[in-house]
């Protein structure tokens, strides 16, 4: 497998992919380690995870550099991601015991009814490349804390980071067979689907997620799917500081080159503030500096997958052909994977840019006459990950968002994740939850104890 740098398209390294036979051997190792790992005291498991967090800190410079080299995100965003992962680890360390500890729910003096949790077993985690630390940590940390062993397949576009994660977990003291990285692309992932794992947790596209769900559903084990989105944002006419909102929206659209699962993918603006918003928003977009992601002044790096550039071009061409107006960007810059941050106005829902997940630095902005029109358009999607409303009147924003079918609702903010809240997609954005107490219990199975003395 060739690992290349998307900012230069040069080879970084060649790595052997795991064959299906290797994957089977890794599964057997993870299965054999299950009994001993699940019996390690909870407190000891927490200490090892804490040590892993400390190692992330101690190795931050190298980890951030590697992440930027292989996925092309600006170096500062790689640091931000590692810091974000630290925050999530802290959340699990502080909260897991509270939710996993046995609870006596009833005692009539004769029988104690106790709810307890057992590990699922061998957890299979197939992961994405856009935030490999964050989406990985959401699954493998609570899995390990709950006593599962883990087969972790990083994306083929974030393999070096996946291997760094494995190395540091082992260095922290997690047994070598309790956490095993499986290296490769779709074919290797497929080999994991053929094994009798005890839970499948996937982050990636709707297309692959649906395929995986169909393939593993007959195993009757828990399945978690965190998939794509076409997340809408609505700017109402009740805004105190339009400049500030335009800056925040531009960040929500273009952070990580628009390659964020909860990045803003389409914007609706109330007609009363549309012209002023657009002026500010385009100015904010034109301020973005595209270039070498290792150079600290650049805040837009390279598109991770070169093959995706043709799709971005096709969305721009489709929109322009159907009457959209290009206000910024619109094409690749140079011969490597850089793409100009793109703003399209006069867009409609007949255009791919407003319906299909873009996963890149393109945004369509549409004028709406009132909240009802905005609600109708926000719901006109197969996805349901997040939606955002900017409005000084919180009650009005809540009323709008409660009519939009998404797992996450943002008022006067966007593109953020809190470990205290469930991360949970609806419709084609997935099933199940990570983060919050739901994302701890997702990696355990309940056992009801009925105890009489
Ligand atoms: P992808 O579906 O192409 O790949 C995801 C993973 O699946 C990779 O590890 C890949 O090797 C593996 N895979 C591919 N085919 C497989 C098969 N047949 N069997 C088993 N495994 C297979 O997605 P991607 O390009 O890595 O990620 C981008 C997508 O992920 C976007 O749609 C984005 O919105 C989504 N995403 C969602 C969240 C979320 O929290 N909801 C977070 C990050 C990314």
Coordinates of N, CA, C and O in Angstrom, one line a residue, residues 257-425:
X257 N -10.6 21.8 5.4 CA -10.9 21.9 3.9 C -12.3 21.4 3.7 O -12.6 20.8 2.6
X258 N -13.2 21.6 4.6 CA -14.6 21.1 4.4 C -14.7 19.6 4.5 O -15.8 19.1 4.3
X259 N -13.7 18.9 5.0 CA -13.8 17.5 5.1 C -14.1 17.1 6.6 O -13.4 16.3 7.2
X260 N -15.1 17.7 7.1 CA -15.6 17.3 8.5 C -17.0 16.7 8.4 O -17.8 17.2 7.6
X261 N -17.2 15.6 9.1 CA -18.5 15.0 9.1 C -19.6 16.0 9.4 O -20.7 16.0 8.8
X262 N -19.3 16.9 10.4 CA -20.3 17.9 10.8 C -20.0 19.3 10.3 O -20.5 20.3 10.8
X263 N -19.2 19.3 9.3 CA -18.9 20.6 8.6 C -20.2 21.2 8.0 O -21.1 20.4 7.6
X264 N -20.3 22.5 7.9 CA -21.5 23.1 7.2 C -21.4 22.8 5.7 O -20.4 23.1 5.1
X265 N -22.5 22.2 5.2 CA -22.5 21.8 3.8 C -23.4 22.7 2.9 O -23.4 22.6 1.7
X266 N -24.3 23.4 3.6 CA -25.2 24.3 2.8 C -25.7 25.4 3.8 O -25.9 25.2 5.0
X267 N -25.9 26.6 3.2 CA -26.3 27.8 4.1 C -27.6 28.4 3.5 O -27.7 28.6 2.3
X268 N -28.5 28.7 4.4 CA -29.7 29.5 4.0 C -29.7 30.8 4.8 O -29.3 30.8 6.0
X269 N -30.0 31.9 4.1 CA -29.9 33.2 4.8 C -31.3 33.9 4.5 O -31.8 34.0 3.4
X270 N -31.8 34.5 5.7 CA -33.0 35.2 5.6 C -32.9 36.4 4.6 O -31.8 37.1 4.6
X271 N -33.9 36.7 3.8 CA -33.7 37.7 2.7 C -33.4 39.1 3.3 O -32.7 39.9 2.6
X272 N -33.8 39.3 4.5 CA -33.6 40.7 5.1 C -32.1 40.9 5.3 O -31.6 42.1 5.4
X273 N -31.3 39.9 5.6 CA -29.9 40.1 5.9 C -29.0 39.5 4.8 O -27.7 39.5 4.9
X274 N -29.6 38.9 3.7 CA -28.8 38.2 2.7 C -27.7 39.0 2.1 O -26.5 38.5 2.1
X275 N -28.0 40.2 1.6 CA -26.9 40.9 0.9 C -25.7 41.2 1.8 O -24.6 41.0 1.5
X276 N -26.0 41.7 3.0 CA -24.9 42.1 3.9 C -24.2 40.8 4.4 O -22.9 40.8 4.5
X277 N -24.9 39.7 4.6 CA -24.2 38.5 5.0 C -23.3 38.1 3.9 O -22.1 37.7 4.1
X278 N -23.8 38.0 2.7 CA -23.0 37.5 1.6 C -21.7 38.3 1.4 O -20.6 37.8 1.1
X279 N -21.8 39.7 1.5 CA -20.6 40.5 1.3 C -19.6 40.1 2.3 O -18.4 39.9 2.0
X280 N -20.0 39.9 3.6 CA -19.0 39.5 4.7 C -18.5 38.1 4.5 O -17.3 37.8 4.7
X281 N -19.4 37.2 4.1 CA -19.1 35.8 4.0 C -18.0 35.6 2.9 O -17.0 34.9 3.0
X282 N -18.3 36.2 1.8 CA -17.3 36.1 0.6 C -16.0 36.7 1.0 O -14.9 36.1 0.8
X283 N -16.0 37.8 1.7 CA -14.8 38.5 2.2 C -14.0 37.5 3.1 O -12.8 37.4 3.0
X284 N -14.7 36.9 4.0 CA -14.1 35.9 4.9 C -13.5 34.7 4.1 O -12.4 34.3 4.5
X285 N -14.2 34.3 3.1 CA -13.7 33.1 2.3 C -12.4 33.5 1.6 O -11.5 32.7 1.5
X286 N -12.4 34.7 1.0 CA -11.3 35.2 0.3 C -10.0 35.4 1.1 O -8.9 35.4 0.6
X287 N -10.2 35.5 2.4 CA -9.1 35.7 3.4 C -8.3 34.4 3.6 O -7.2 34.4 4.1
X288 N -9.0 33.3 3.3 CA -8.4 32.0 3.6 C -7.1 31.8 2.8 O -7.1 32.1 1.6
X289 N -6.1 31.2 3.5 CA -4.8 31.0 2.8 C -4.6 29.5 2.5 O -4.5 28.7 3.4
X290 N -4.5 29.2 1.2 CA -4.4 27.8 0.8 C -2.9 27.5 0.5 O -2.3 28.3 -0.2
X291 N -2.4 26.4 0.9 CA -1.0 26.0 0.6 C -0.5 25.0 1.5 O -1.2 24.4 2.3
X292 N 0.8 24.8 1.5 CA 1.6 23.8 2.2 C 1.0 23.8 3.7 O 1.2 24.7 4.4
X293 N 0.4 22.7 4.1 CA -0.2 22.6 5.4 C 0.8 22.6 6.5 O 0.4 22.8 7.7
X294 N 2.1 22.4 6.2 CA 3.1 22.5 7.3 C 3.5 23.9 7.6 O 4.1 24.2 8.6
X295 N 3.1 24.8 6.7 CA 3.5 26.2 6.8 C 2.4 26.9 7.7 O 1.3 26.9 7.3
X296 N 2.8 27.5 8.8 CA 1.8 27.9 9.8 C 0.9 29.0 9.3 O -0.2 29.1 9.9
X297 N 1.2 29.8 8.3 CA 0.3 30.9 7.9 C -0.9 30.3 7.1 O -1.9 31.0 6.9
X298 N -0.7 29.1 6.6 CA -1.8 28.6 5.7 C -2.9 27.9 6.6 O -2.6 27.1 7.5
X299 N -4.1 28.3 6.3 CA -5.2 27.6 7.1 C -6.1 26.7 6.2 O -7.1 26.2 6.7
X300 N -5.7 26.5 5.0 CA -6.4 25.5 4.1 C -5.3 24.6 3.5 O -4.4 25.1 2.8
X301 N -5.3 23.4 3.8 CA -4.3 22.5 3.3 C -4.7 21.8 2.0 O -5.4 22.4 1.2
X302 N -4.4 20.5 1.9 CA -4.7 19.8 0.7 C -5.9 18.9 0.8 O -6.2 18.4 1.9
X303 N -6.6 18.6 -0.3 CA -7.7 17.6 -0.3 C -7.0 16.2 -0.1 O -6.1 15.9 -0.9
X304 N -7.5 15.4 0.8 CA -6.8 14.2 1.2 C -6.8 13.2 0.0 O -5.7 12.6 -0.3
X305 N -7.9 13.0 -0.6 CA -7.9 12.0 -1.7 C -7.9 12.7 -3.1 O -8.9 13.4 -3.4
X306 N -6.9 12.5 -3.9 CA -6.8 13.2 -5.1 C -8.0 12.9 -6.0 O -8.6 13.7 -6.7
X307 N -8.5 11.6 -5.9 CA -9.6 11.2 -6.8 C -10.9 12.0 -6.5 O -11.8 12.1 -7.3
X308 N -11.0 12.7 -5.3 CA -12.2 13.4 -4.9 C -12.2 14.7 -5.7 O -13.3 15.3 -5.8
X309 N -11.1 15.2 -6.2 CA -11.1 16.5 -6.9 C -12.0 16.5 -8.1 O -12.7 17.5 -8.3
X310 N -12.1 15.4 -8.8 CA -13.0 15.4 -10.0 C -14.4 15.5 -9.5 O -15.3 16.2 -10.2
X311 N -14.8 15.0 -8.3 CA -16.2 15.1 -7.8 C -16.5 16.6 -7.4 O -17.5 17.1 -7.7
X312 N -15.5 17.2 -6.8 CA -15.7 18.7 -6.5 C -15.9 19.5 -7.7 O -16.8 20.3 -7.8
X313 N -15.1 19.2 -8.8 CA -15.2 19.9 -10.0 C -16.6 19.7 -10.6 O -17.3 20.6 -11.1
X314 N -17.1 18.4 -10.5 CA -18.4 18.1 -11.1 C -19.5 18.8 -10.4 O -20.5 19.3 -11.0
X315 N -19.4 19.0 -9.0 CA -20.5 19.7 -8.3 C -20.5 21.2 -8.7 O -21.5 21.8 -8.9
X316 N -19.3 21.8 -8.9 CA -19.2 23.2 -9.3 C -19.8 23.3 -10.7 O -20.7 24.2 -11.0
X317 N -19.4 22.5 -11.6 CA -19.9 22.5 -13.0 C -21.4 22.3 -13.1 O -22.1 23.1 -13.8
X318 N -21.9 21.4 -12.4 CA -23.4 21.1 -12.4 C -24.1 22.4 -11.9 O -25.1 22.8 -12.5
X319 N -23.6 23.0 -10.8 CA -24.3 24.2 -10.3 C -24.3 25.3 -11.3 O -25.3 26.0 -11.5
X320 N -23.1 25.6 -11.8 CA -22.9 26.7 -12.7 C -23.8 26.5 -14.0 O -24.5 27.4 -14.4
X321 N -23.8 25.3 -14.5 CA -24.6 25.0 -15.6 C -26.1 25.2 -15.4 O -26.9 25.7 -16.3
X322 N -26.5 25.0 -14.1 CA -28.0 25.2 -13.8 C -28.3 26.6 -13.3 O -29.4 26.8 -12.8
X323 N -27.3 27.5 -13.4 CA -27.6 28.9 -13.1 C -27.0 29.5 -11.8 O -27.3 30.6 -11.5
X324 N -26.1 28.7 -11.1 CA -25.5 29.3 -9.9 C -24.4 30.3 -10.3 O -23.9 30.3 -11.4
X325 N -24.2 31.2 -9.3 CA -23.2 32.2 -9.6 C -22.0 31.9 -8.7 O -22.1 31.8 -7.5
X326 N -20.8 31.9 -9.3 CA -19.6 31.5 -8.6 C -19.0 32.8 -8.0 O -18.6 33.7 -8.8
X327 N -18.9 32.9 -6.7 CA -18.4 34.1 -6.1 C -17.0 34.0 -5.5 O -16.4 35.0 -5.2
X328 N -16.5 32.8 -5.4 CA -15.1 32.6 -5.0 C -14.7 31.2 -5.4 O -15.5 30.3 -5.4
X329 N -13.4 31.0 -5.6 CA -12.8 29.7 -5.9 C -13.4 29.0 -7.2 O -13.6 29.7 -8.2
X330 N -13.7 27.7 -7.1 CA -14.3 27.0 -8.2 C -13.4 26.1 -8.9 O -13.8 25.4 -9.8
X331 N -12.1 26.0 -8.5 CA -11.2 25.1 -9.2 C -10.0 24.7 -8.4 O -9.7 25.3 -7.4
X332 N -9.3 23.7 -8.9 CA -8.1 23.2 -8.3 C -7.0 24.3 -8.5 O -7.0 25.0 -9.4
X333 N -6.1 24.3 -7.5 CA -5.0 25.3 -7.6 C -3.7 24.5 -7.8 O -3.4 23.6 -6.9
X334 N -3.0 24.7 -8.9 CA -1.8 23.9 -9.1 C -2.0 22.5 -9.5 O -3.1 22.1 -9.7
X335 N -0.9 21.7 -9.4 CA -1.0 20.3 -9.9 C -1.3 19.3 -8.7 O -1.6 18.2 -8.9
X336 N -1.0 19.8 -7.5 CA -1.3 18.9 -6.3 C -2.7 19.1 -5.9 O -3.6 19.6 -6.6
X337 N -3.0 18.6 -4.6 CA -4.5 18.5 -4.3 C -5.1 19.8 -3.6 O -5.8 19.6 -2.7
X338 N -4.7 20.9 -4.1 CA -5.2 22.1 -3.4 C -6.5 22.6 -4.2 O -6.5 22.5 -5.5
X339 N -7.4 23.1 -3.5 CA -8.7 23.5 -4.2 C -9.1 24.9 -3.6 O -9.1 25.1 -2.3
X340 N -9.5 25.8 -4.4 CA -9.8 27.1 -3.9 C -11.1 27.1 -3.1 O -12.1 26.5 -3.6
X341 N -11.2 27.7 -1.9 CA -12.5 27.7 -1.2 C -13.5 28.4 -2.0 O -13.3 29.5 -2.5
X342 N -14.6 27.7 -2.2 CA -15.6 28.0 -3.2 C -17.0 28.4 -2.6 O -17.5 27.7 -1.8
X343 N -17.5 29.6 -3.1 CA -18.8 30.0 -2.7 C -19.7 30.1 -3.9 O -19.3 30.7 -4.9
X344 N -20.9 29.5 -3.9 CA -21.8 29.5 -5.0 C -23.1 30.1 -4.5 O -23.7 29.7 -3.5
X345 N -23.6 31.2 -5.2 CA -24.9 31.8 -4.9 C -25.9 31.4 -6.0 O -25.6 30.7 -6.9
X346 N -27.2 31.8 -5.8 CA -28.3 31.4 -6.7 C -28.4 29.9 -6.9 O -28.6 29.4 -8.0
X347 N -28.2 29.2 -5.8 CA -28.2 27.7 -5.9 C -29.7 27.3 -5.7 O -30.5 28.0 -5.1
X348 N -30.0 26.1 -6.1 CA -31.3 25.5 -5.9 C -31.1 24.0 -5.5 O -30.0 23.5 -5.6
X349 N -32.2 23.4 -5.0 CA -32.1 22.0 -4.6 C -32.2 21.1 -5.8 O -32.2 19.8 -5.6
X350 N -32.1 21.6 -7.0 CA -32.0 20.7 -8.2 C -30.5 20.5 -8.5 O -30.1 19.8 -9.4
X351 N -29.6 21.1 -7.7 CA -28.2 21.0 -7.9 C -27.6 20.0 -6.9 O -27.9 20.1 -5.7
X352 N -26.6 19.3 -7.4 CA -25.9 18.3 -6.5 C -25.3 19.0 -5.3 O -25.3 18.4 -4.1
X353 N -24.8 20.2 -5.4 CA -24.1 20.9 -4.3 C -25.0 21.1 -3.1 O -24.6 21.2 -2.0
X354 N -26.4 21.1 -3.3 CA -27.3 21.3 -2.2 C -27.9 20.0 -1.7 O -28.6 19.9 -0.7
X355 N -27.6 18.9 -2.4 CA -28.2 17.6 -2.0 C -27.2 16.5 -1.6 O -27.4 15.7 -0.7
X356 N -26.1 16.4 -2.4 CA -25.1 15.3 -2.2 C -24.0 15.8 -1.3 O -23.5 16.9 -1.4
X357 N -23.5 14.9 -0.4 CA -22.4 15.3 0.5 C -21.2 15.7 -0.3 O -20.8 15.0 -1.3
X358 N -20.7 16.9 0.0 CA -19.6 17.5 -0.8 C -18.2 17.0 -0.3 O -17.4 16.5 -1.0
X359 N -18.1 17.1 1.0 CA -16.8 16.7 1.7 C -15.6 17.4 1.1 O -14.6 16.8 0.8
X360 N -15.7 18.7 1.0 CA -14.7 19.5 0.4 C -15.0 21.0 0.6 O -16.1 21.3 1.1
X361 N -14.1 21.9 0.1 CA -14.3 23.3 0.4 C -15.2 24.0 -0.6 O -14.8 25.0 -1.2
X362 N -16.4 23.5 -0.7 CA -17.4 24.2 -1.6 C -18.7 24.4 -0.8 O -19.1 23.6 0.0
X363 N -19.3 25.6 -1.0 CA -20.5 25.9 -0.2 C -21.5 26.6 -1.1 O -21.2 27.5 -1.8
X364 N -22.8 26.1 -1.0 CA -23.9 26.8 -1.7 C -24.6 27.6 -0.7 O -24.9 27.2 0.4
X365 N -25.0 28.9 -1.1 CA -25.7 29.7 -0.2 C -27.0 30.1 -0.9 O -27.0 30.6 -2.0
X366 N -28.2 30.0 -0.1 CA -29.5 30.2 -0.7 C -30.3 31.2 0.1 O -30.3 31.2 1.3
X367 N -31.0 32.2 -0.6 CA -31.8 33.2 0.1 C -33.2 32.5 0.4 O -33.7 31.9 -0.4
X368 N -33.7 32.8 1.7 CA -35.0 32.3 2.0 C -35.9 33.4 2.5 O -35.4 34.4 3.1
X369 N -37.2 33.3 2.3 CA -38.1 34.4 2.7 C -38.5 34.3 4.2 O -38.8 35.3 4.8
X370 N -38.6 33.1 4.8 CA -39.0 33.0 6.2 C -38.5 31.7 6.8 O -37.9 30.8 6.1
X371 N -38.9 31.5 8.1 CA -38.4 30.3 8.8 C -39.0 29.0 8.2 O -38.4 28.0 8.1
X372 N -40.3 29.1 7.7 CA -40.9 27.9 7.2 C -40.2 27.4 6.0 O -40.0 26.2 5.8
X373 N -39.8 28.3 5.1 CA -39.1 27.9 3.9 C -37.7 27.3 4.3 O -37.3 26.3 3.8
X374 N -37.1 27.9 5.3 CA -35.8 27.4 5.8 C -35.9 26.0 6.3 O -35.1 25.1 6.0
X375 N -37.0 25.8 7.1 CA -37.2 24.4 7.7 C -37.4 23.4 6.6 O -36.8 22.3 6.6
X376 N -38.2 23.8 5.6 CA -38.5 22.8 4.5 C -37.2 22.4 3.8 O -37.0 21.3 3.5
X377 N -36.4 23.4 3.5 CA -35.2 23.2 2.8 C -34.2 22.4 3.6 O -33.5 21.5 3.1
X378 N -34.1 22.7 4.9 CA -33.1 22.0 5.8 C -33.5 20.6 5.8 O -32.6 19.7 5.9
X379 N -34.8 20.3 5.8 CA -35.2 18.8 5.9 C -35.2 18.1 4.6 O -35.4 16.9 4.5
X380 N -34.9 18.8 3.5 CA -34.9 18.2 2.2 C -33.6 17.5 1.9 O -32.7 18.0 1.1
X381 N -33.3 16.4 2.6 CA -32.1 15.7 2.6 C -32.2 14.3 3.0 O -33.1 14.0 3.9
X382 N -31.4 13.4 2.6 CA -31.4 12.0 3.1 C -30.6 11.9 4.4 O -30.7 10.9 5.0
X383 N -29.9 13.0 4.7 CA -29.0 12.9 5.9 C -29.7 13.5 7.1 O -30.7 14.3 7.0
X384 N -29.1 13.3 8.3 CA -29.6 13.9 9.6 C -28.5 13.9 10.7 O -28.8 13.4 11.7
X385 N -27.4 14.5 10.4 CA -26.3 14.6 11.4 C -26.5 15.8 12.3 O -26.8 15.7 13.4
X386 N -26.3 17.0 11.7 CA -26.4 18.2 12.5 C -27.1 19.3 11.7 O -27.2 19.2 10.5
X387 N -27.7 20.3 12.4 CA -28.2 21.5 11.8 C -28.0 22.7 12.7 O -27.9 22.5 13.9
X388 N -27.9 23.8 12.1 CA -27.5 25.0 13.0 C -28.4 26.2 12.6 O -28.7 26.4 11.4
X389 N -28.7 27.0 13.7 CA -29.5 28.2 13.4 C -28.8 29.4 14.2 O -28.4 29.2 15.3
X390 N -28.6 30.5 13.5 CA -28.0 31.7 14.1 C -29.2 32.6 14.3 O -29.9 33.0 13.4
X391 N -29.5 33.0 15.6 CA -30.6 33.8 15.9 C -30.5 34.3 17.3 O -30.1 33.5 18.2
X392 N -30.7 35.6 17.6 CA -30.6 36.1 19.0 C -31.7 35.6 19.9 O -31.6 35.6 21.1
X393 N -32.8 35.2 19.2 CA -34.0 34.7 20.0 C -33.9 33.2 20.1 O -34.2 32.4 19.2
X394 N -33.4 32.7 21.3 CA -33.2 31.3 21.4 C -34.5 30.5 21.3 O -34.5 29.4 20.7
X395 N -35.6 31.0 21.7 CA -36.9 30.2 21.6 C -37.2 30.1 20.1 O -37.7 29.0 19.7
X396 N -37.0 31.1 19.3 CA -37.3 31.0 17.9 C -36.4 29.9 17.2 O -36.8 29.1 16.5
X397 N -35.1 30.0 17.6 CA -34.1 29.0 17.1 C -34.5 27.6 17.4 O -34.4 26.7 16.6
X398 N -34.9 27.4 18.7 CA -35.3 26.1 19.2 C -36.5 25.6 18.4 O -36.6 24.4 18.0
X399 N -37.5 26.5 18.2 CA -38.7 26.1 17.5 C -38.3 25.6 16.1 O -38.9 24.6 15.6
X400 N -37.4 26.3 15.4 CA -37.0 26.0 14.1 C -36.3 24.6 14.1 O -36.7 23.6 13.4
X401 N -35.3 24.5 15.0 CA -34.5 23.2 15.0 C -35.3 22.0 15.4 O -35.0 20.9 15.0
X402 N -36.3 22.2 16.3 CA -37.0 21.0 16.7 C -37.9 20.5 15.6 O -38.3 19.3 15.7
X403 N -38.0 21.2 14.5 CA -38.7 20.7 13.3 C -37.7 20.1 12.3 O -38.2 19.7 11.2
X404 N -36.4 20.1 12.6 CA -35.4 19.6 11.6 C -34.9 18.2 12.2 O -34.5 18.2 13.4
X405 N -34.9 17.2 11.4 CA -34.6 15.8 11.9 C -33.1 15.5 11.9 O -32.6 15.0 10.9
X406 N -32.5 15.9 13.0 CA -31.0 15.7 13.1 C -30.7 15.2 14.5 O -31.4 15.5 15.5
X407 N -29.6 14.5 14.6 CA -29.1 14.1 16.0 C -28.5 15.2 16.8 O -28.5 15.1 18.0
X408 N -28.0 16.3 16.2 CA -27.4 17.4 16.9 C -28.0 18.7 16.4 O -28.1 18.9 15.1
X409 N -28.3 19.6 17.3 CA -28.8 20.9 16.9 C -28.0 22.0 17.6 O -27.7 22.0 18.8
X410 N -27.5 22.9 16.7 CA -26.6 24.0 17.2 C -27.4 25.3 17.2 O -28.0 25.7 16.1
X411 N -27.3 26.1 18.3 CA -27.9 27.5 18.2 C -26.7 28.4 18.4 O -25.9 28.4 19.4
X412 N -26.5 29.3 17.4 CA -25.4 30.3 17.4 C -24.0 29.6 17.5 O -23.1 30.2 18.0
X413 N -23.9 28.4 17.0 CA -22.6 27.8 16.8 C -22.8 26.7 15.8 O -23.9 26.4 15.3
X414 N -21.7 26.1 15.4 CA -21.8 25.0 14.4 C -20.5 24.2 14.4 O -19.5 24.6 15.1
X415 N -20.5 23.0 13.8 CA -19.3 22.2 13.6 C -18.5 22.0 14.9 O -17.3 22.3 15.0
X416 N -19.2 21.6 15.9 CA -18.5 21.3 17.2 C -19.0 20.0 17.8 O -20.2 19.6 17.5
X417 N -18.2 19.4 18.6 CA -18.6 18.1 19.2 C -18.3 18.3 20.7 O -17.2 18.8 21.1
X418 N -19.2 17.8 21.6 CA -18.9 17.8 23.0 C -19.0 16.4 23.5 O -19.9 15.6 23.2
X419 N -18.0 15.9 24.2 CA -18.0 14.5 24.7 C -19.2 14.2 25.6 O -19.5 13.1 25.8
X420 N -19.8 15.3 26.2 CA -20.9 15.1 27.2 C -22.2 14.7 26.4 O -23.1 14.3 27.1
X421 N -22.2 15.0 25.1 CA -23.5 14.8 24.4 C -23.3 13.6 23.4 O -22.2 13.4 22.9
X422 N -24.4 12.9 23.1 CA -24.3 11.8 22.2 C -24.0 12.3 20.8 O -24.5 13.4 20.3
X423 N -23.1 11.6 20.1 CA -22.8 11.9 18.6 C -23.6 10.8 17.9 O -23.2 9.7 17.9
X424 N -24.6 11.3 17.2 CA -25.6 10.3 16.7 C -26.3 10.8 15.5 O -26.9 11.8 15.5
X425 N -26.1 10.1 14.4 CA -26.7 10.5 13.1 C -28.1 9.9 13.0 O -28.4 8.8 13.6

